[in-house]
mmCIF file of C-alpha atoms and ligand atoms in Angstrom:
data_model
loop_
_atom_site.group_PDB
_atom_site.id
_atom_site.type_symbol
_atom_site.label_atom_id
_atom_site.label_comp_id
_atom_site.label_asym_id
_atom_site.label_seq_id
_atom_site.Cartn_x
_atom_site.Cartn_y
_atom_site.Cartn_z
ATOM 1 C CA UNK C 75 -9.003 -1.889 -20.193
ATOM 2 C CA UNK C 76 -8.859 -3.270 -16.648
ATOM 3 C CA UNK C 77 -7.982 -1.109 -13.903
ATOM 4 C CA UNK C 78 -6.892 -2.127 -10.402
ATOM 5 C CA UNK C 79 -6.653 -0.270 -7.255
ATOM 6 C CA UNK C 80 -3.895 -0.849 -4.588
ATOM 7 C CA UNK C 81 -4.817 0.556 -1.202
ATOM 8 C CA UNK C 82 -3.200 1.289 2.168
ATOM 9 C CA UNK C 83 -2.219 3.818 4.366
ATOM 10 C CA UNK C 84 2.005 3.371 3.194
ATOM 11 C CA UNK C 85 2.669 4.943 6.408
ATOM 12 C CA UNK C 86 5.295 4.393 4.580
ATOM 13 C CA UNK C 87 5.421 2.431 2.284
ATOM 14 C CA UNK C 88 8.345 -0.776 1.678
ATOM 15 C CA UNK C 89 9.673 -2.697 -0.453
ATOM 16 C CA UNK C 90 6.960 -5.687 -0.016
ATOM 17 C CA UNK C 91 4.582 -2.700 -1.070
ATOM 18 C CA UNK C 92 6.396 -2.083 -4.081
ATOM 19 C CA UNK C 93 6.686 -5.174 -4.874
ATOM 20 C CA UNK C 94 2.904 -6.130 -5.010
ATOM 21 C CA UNK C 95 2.387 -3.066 -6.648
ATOM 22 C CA UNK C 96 4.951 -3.459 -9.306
ATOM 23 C CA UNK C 97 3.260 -7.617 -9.406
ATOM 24 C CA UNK C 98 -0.124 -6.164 -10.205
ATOM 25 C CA UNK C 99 0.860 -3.450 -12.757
ATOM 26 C CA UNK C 100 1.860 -6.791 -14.994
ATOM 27 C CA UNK C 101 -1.319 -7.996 -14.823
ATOM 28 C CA UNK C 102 -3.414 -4.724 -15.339
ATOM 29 C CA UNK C 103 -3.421 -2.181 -17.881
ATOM 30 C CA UNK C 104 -3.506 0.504 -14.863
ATOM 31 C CA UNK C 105 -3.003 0.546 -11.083
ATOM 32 C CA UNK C 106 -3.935 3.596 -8.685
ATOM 33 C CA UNK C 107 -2.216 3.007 -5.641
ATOM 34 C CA UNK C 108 -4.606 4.459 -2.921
ATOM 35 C CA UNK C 109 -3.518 6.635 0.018
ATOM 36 C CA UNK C 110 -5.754 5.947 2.698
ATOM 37 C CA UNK C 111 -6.102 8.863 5.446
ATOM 38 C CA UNK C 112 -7.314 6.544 7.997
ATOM 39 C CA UNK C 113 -8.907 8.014 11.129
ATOM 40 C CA UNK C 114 -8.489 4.859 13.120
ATOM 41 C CA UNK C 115 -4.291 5.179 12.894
ATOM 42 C CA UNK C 116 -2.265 8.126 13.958
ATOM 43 C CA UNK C 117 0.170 7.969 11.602
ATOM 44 C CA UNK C 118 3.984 8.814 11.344
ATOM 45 C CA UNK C 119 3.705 10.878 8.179
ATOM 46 C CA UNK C 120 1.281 12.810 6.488
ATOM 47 C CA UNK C 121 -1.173 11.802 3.710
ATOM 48 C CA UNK C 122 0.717 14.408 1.948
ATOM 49 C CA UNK C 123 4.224 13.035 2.728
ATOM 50 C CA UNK C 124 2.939 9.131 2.473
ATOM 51 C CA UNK C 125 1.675 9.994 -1.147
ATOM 52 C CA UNK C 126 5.048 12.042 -1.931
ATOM 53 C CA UNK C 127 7.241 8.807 -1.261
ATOM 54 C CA UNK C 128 4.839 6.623 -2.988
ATOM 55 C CA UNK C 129 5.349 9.214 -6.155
ATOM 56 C CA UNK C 130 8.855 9.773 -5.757
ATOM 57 C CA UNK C 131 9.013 5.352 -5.142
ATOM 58 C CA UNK C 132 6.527 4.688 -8.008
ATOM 59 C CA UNK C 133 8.297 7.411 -11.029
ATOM 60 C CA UNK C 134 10.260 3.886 -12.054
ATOM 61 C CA UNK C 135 7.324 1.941 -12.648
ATOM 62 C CA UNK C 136 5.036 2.520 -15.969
ATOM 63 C CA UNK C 137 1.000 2.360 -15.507
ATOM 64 C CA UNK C 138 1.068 3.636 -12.109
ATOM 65 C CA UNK C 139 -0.790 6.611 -10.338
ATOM 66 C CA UNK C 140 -0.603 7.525 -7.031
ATOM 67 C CA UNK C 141 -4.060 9.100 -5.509
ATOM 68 C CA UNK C 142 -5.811 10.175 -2.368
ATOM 69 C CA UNK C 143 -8.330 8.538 -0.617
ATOM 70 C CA UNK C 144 -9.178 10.337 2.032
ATOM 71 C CA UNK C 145 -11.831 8.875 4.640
ATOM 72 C CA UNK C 146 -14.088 7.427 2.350
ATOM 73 C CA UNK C 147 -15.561 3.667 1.239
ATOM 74 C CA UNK C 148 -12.787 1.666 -0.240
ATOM 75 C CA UNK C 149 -15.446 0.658 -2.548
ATOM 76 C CA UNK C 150 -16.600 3.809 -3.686
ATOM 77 C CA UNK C 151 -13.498 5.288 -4.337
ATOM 78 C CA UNK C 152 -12.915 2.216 -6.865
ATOM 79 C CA UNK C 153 -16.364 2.982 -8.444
ATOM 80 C CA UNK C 154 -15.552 6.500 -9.018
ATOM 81 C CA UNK C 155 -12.337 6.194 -10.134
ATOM 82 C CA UNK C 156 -13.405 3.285 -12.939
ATOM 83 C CA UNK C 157 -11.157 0.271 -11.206
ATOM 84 C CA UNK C 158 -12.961 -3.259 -11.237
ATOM 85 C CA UNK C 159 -10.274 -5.247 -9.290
ATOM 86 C CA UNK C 160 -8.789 -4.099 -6.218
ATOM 87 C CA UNK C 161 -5.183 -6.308 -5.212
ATOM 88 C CA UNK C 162 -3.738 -6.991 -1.674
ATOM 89 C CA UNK C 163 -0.576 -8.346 -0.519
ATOM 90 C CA UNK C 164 -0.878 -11.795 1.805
ATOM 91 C CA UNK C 165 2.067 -12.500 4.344
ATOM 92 C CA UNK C 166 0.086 -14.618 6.254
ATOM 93 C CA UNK C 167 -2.857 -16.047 7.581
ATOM 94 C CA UNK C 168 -3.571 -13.625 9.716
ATOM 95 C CA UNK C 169 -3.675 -11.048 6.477
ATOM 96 C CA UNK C 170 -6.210 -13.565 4.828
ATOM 97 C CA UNK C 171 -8.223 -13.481 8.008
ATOM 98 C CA UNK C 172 -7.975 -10.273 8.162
ATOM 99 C CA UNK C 173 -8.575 -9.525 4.350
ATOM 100 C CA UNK C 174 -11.407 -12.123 3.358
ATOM 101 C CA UNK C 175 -14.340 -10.086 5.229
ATOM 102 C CA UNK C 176 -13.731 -6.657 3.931
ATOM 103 C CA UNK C 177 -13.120 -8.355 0.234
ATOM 104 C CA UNK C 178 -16.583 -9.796 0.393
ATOM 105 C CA UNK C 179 -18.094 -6.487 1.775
ATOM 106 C CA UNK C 180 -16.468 -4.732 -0.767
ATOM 107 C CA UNK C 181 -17.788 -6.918 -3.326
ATOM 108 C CA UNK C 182 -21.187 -6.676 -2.262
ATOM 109 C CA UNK C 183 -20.809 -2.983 -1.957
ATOM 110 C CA UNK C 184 -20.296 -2.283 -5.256
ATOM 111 C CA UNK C 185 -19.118 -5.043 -7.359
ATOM 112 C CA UNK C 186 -15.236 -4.598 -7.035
ATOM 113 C CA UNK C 187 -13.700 -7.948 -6.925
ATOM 114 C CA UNK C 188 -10.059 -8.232 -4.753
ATOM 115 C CA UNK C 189 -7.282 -10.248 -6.147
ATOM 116 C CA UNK C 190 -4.614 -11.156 -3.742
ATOM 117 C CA UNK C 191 -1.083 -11.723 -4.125
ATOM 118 C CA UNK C 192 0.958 -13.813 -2.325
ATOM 119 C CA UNK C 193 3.758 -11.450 -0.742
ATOM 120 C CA UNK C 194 7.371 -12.891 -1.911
ATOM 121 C CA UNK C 195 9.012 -14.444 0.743
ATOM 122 C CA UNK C 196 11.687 -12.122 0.944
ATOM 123 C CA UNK C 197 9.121 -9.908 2.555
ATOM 124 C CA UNK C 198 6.664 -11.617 4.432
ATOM 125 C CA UNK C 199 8.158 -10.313 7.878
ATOM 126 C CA UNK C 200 7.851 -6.860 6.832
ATOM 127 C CA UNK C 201 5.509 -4.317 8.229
ATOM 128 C CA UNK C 202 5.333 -0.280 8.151
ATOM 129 C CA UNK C 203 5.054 -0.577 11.979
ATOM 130 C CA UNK C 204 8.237 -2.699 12.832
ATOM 131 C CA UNK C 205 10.070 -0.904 10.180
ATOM 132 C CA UNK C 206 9.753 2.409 11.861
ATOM 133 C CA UNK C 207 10.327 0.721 15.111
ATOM 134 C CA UNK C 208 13.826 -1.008 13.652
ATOM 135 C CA UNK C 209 14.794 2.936 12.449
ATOM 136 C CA UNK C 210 14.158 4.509 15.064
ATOM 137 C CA UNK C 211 15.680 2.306 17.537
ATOM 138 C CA UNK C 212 18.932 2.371 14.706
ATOM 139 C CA UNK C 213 18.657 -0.711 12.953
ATOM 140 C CA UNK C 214 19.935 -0.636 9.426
ATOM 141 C CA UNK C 215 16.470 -0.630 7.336
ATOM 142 C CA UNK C 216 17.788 0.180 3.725
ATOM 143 C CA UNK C 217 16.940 -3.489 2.117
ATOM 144 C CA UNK C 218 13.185 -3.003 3.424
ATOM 145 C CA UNK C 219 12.544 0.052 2.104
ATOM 146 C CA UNK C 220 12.622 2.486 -1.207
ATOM 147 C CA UNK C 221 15.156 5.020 -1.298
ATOM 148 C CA UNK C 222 12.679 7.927 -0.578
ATOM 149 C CA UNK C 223 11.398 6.406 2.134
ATOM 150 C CA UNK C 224 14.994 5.244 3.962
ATOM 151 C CA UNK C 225 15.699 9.384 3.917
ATOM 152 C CA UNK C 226 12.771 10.380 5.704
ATOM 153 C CA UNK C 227 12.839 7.983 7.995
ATOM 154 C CA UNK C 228 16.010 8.895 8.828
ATOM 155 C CA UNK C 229 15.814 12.215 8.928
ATOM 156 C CA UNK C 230 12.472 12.025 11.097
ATOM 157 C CA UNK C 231 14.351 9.282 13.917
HETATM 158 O O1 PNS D 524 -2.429 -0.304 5.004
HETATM 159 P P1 PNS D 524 -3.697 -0.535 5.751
HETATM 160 O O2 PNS D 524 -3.853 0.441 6.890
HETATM 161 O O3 PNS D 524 -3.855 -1.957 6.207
HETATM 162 O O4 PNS D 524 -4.863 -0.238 4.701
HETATM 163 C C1 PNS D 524 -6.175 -0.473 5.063
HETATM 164 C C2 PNS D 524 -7.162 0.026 4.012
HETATM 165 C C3 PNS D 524 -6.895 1.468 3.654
HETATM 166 C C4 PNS D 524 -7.061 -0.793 2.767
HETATM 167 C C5 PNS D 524 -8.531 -0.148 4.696
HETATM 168 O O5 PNS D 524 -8.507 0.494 5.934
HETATM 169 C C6 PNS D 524 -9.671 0.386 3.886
HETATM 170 O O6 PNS D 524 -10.140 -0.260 2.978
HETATM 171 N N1 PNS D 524 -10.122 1.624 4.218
HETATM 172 C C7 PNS D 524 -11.189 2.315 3.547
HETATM 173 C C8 PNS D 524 -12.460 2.350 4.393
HETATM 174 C C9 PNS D 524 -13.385 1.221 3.998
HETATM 175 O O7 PNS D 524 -13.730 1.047 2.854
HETATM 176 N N2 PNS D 524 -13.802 0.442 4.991
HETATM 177 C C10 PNS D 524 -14.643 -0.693 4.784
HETATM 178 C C11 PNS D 524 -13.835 -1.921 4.338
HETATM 179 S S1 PNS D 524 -14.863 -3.254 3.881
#
């Protein structure tokens, strides 16, 4: 049984998300996606709310749990929550730049390998932080993002 862990902080989460998530639940028999709290960002929405539109986004999609992290090691949450692989989403090389160090940390941490998927082109412009700038500023976001997440972020403009 191989588990796999997707992480970030889905502040909130879109459709380039989804679709890595939805990518990585073929290849594993499980996938936790993993709400980070993240002291270093302020974020738009709660850990609460992030983790309700993740739900509410991820109720379509079989094999899929939506969890918590909290503040803690990356690393350690995979450990204690049985996942050998986590997966990541590359746009770019900047991502892989980005990405490369913490995967080797986290390896040498505790073991957990990362797989990365390439993002799909049809989403490799997409970030959490210009899509909230795009709403609020008006711009029509409702290819970008899952349903639950186009109401909030309307509502919260
Ligand atoms: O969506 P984000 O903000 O890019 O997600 C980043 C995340 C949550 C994957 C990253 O910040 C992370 O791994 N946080 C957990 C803390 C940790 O383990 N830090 C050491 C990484 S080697």
């Amino acid at each position: 049984m191989l588990r796999a862990v997707c992480p970030g902080s889905f502040d909130p989460l879109h459709n380039g998300h989804v679709e890595v998530i939805a990518r990585a639940s073929s290849l594993f028999d499980e996938v936790i996606v993993a709400v980070s709290k993240n002291p270093s960002k302020k974020p738009r929405f709660s850990l609460e709310e992030r983790m309700d539109m993740a739900r509410e986004t991820m109720t379509l999609l079989r094999g899929i749990t939506v969890e918590p992290m909290g503040e803690g090691l990356l690393a350690e949450f995979c450990r204690d929550h049985g996942a050998g692989v986590i997966v990541k989403g590359l746009r770019s090389a900047v991502d892989y730049n980005y990405e490369v160090p913490m995967a080797a940390m986290n390896r040498q941490l505790t073991g957990v390998e990362t797989v990365f998927l390439s993002a799909d082109s049809h989403y490799t412009h997409l970030s959490s932080t210009l899509l909230k700038e795009v709403s609020g500023l008006g711009g029509d976001i409702s290819d970008y993002v899952p349903r639950a997440v186009y109401k909030r972020l309307k509502d919260t403009r």
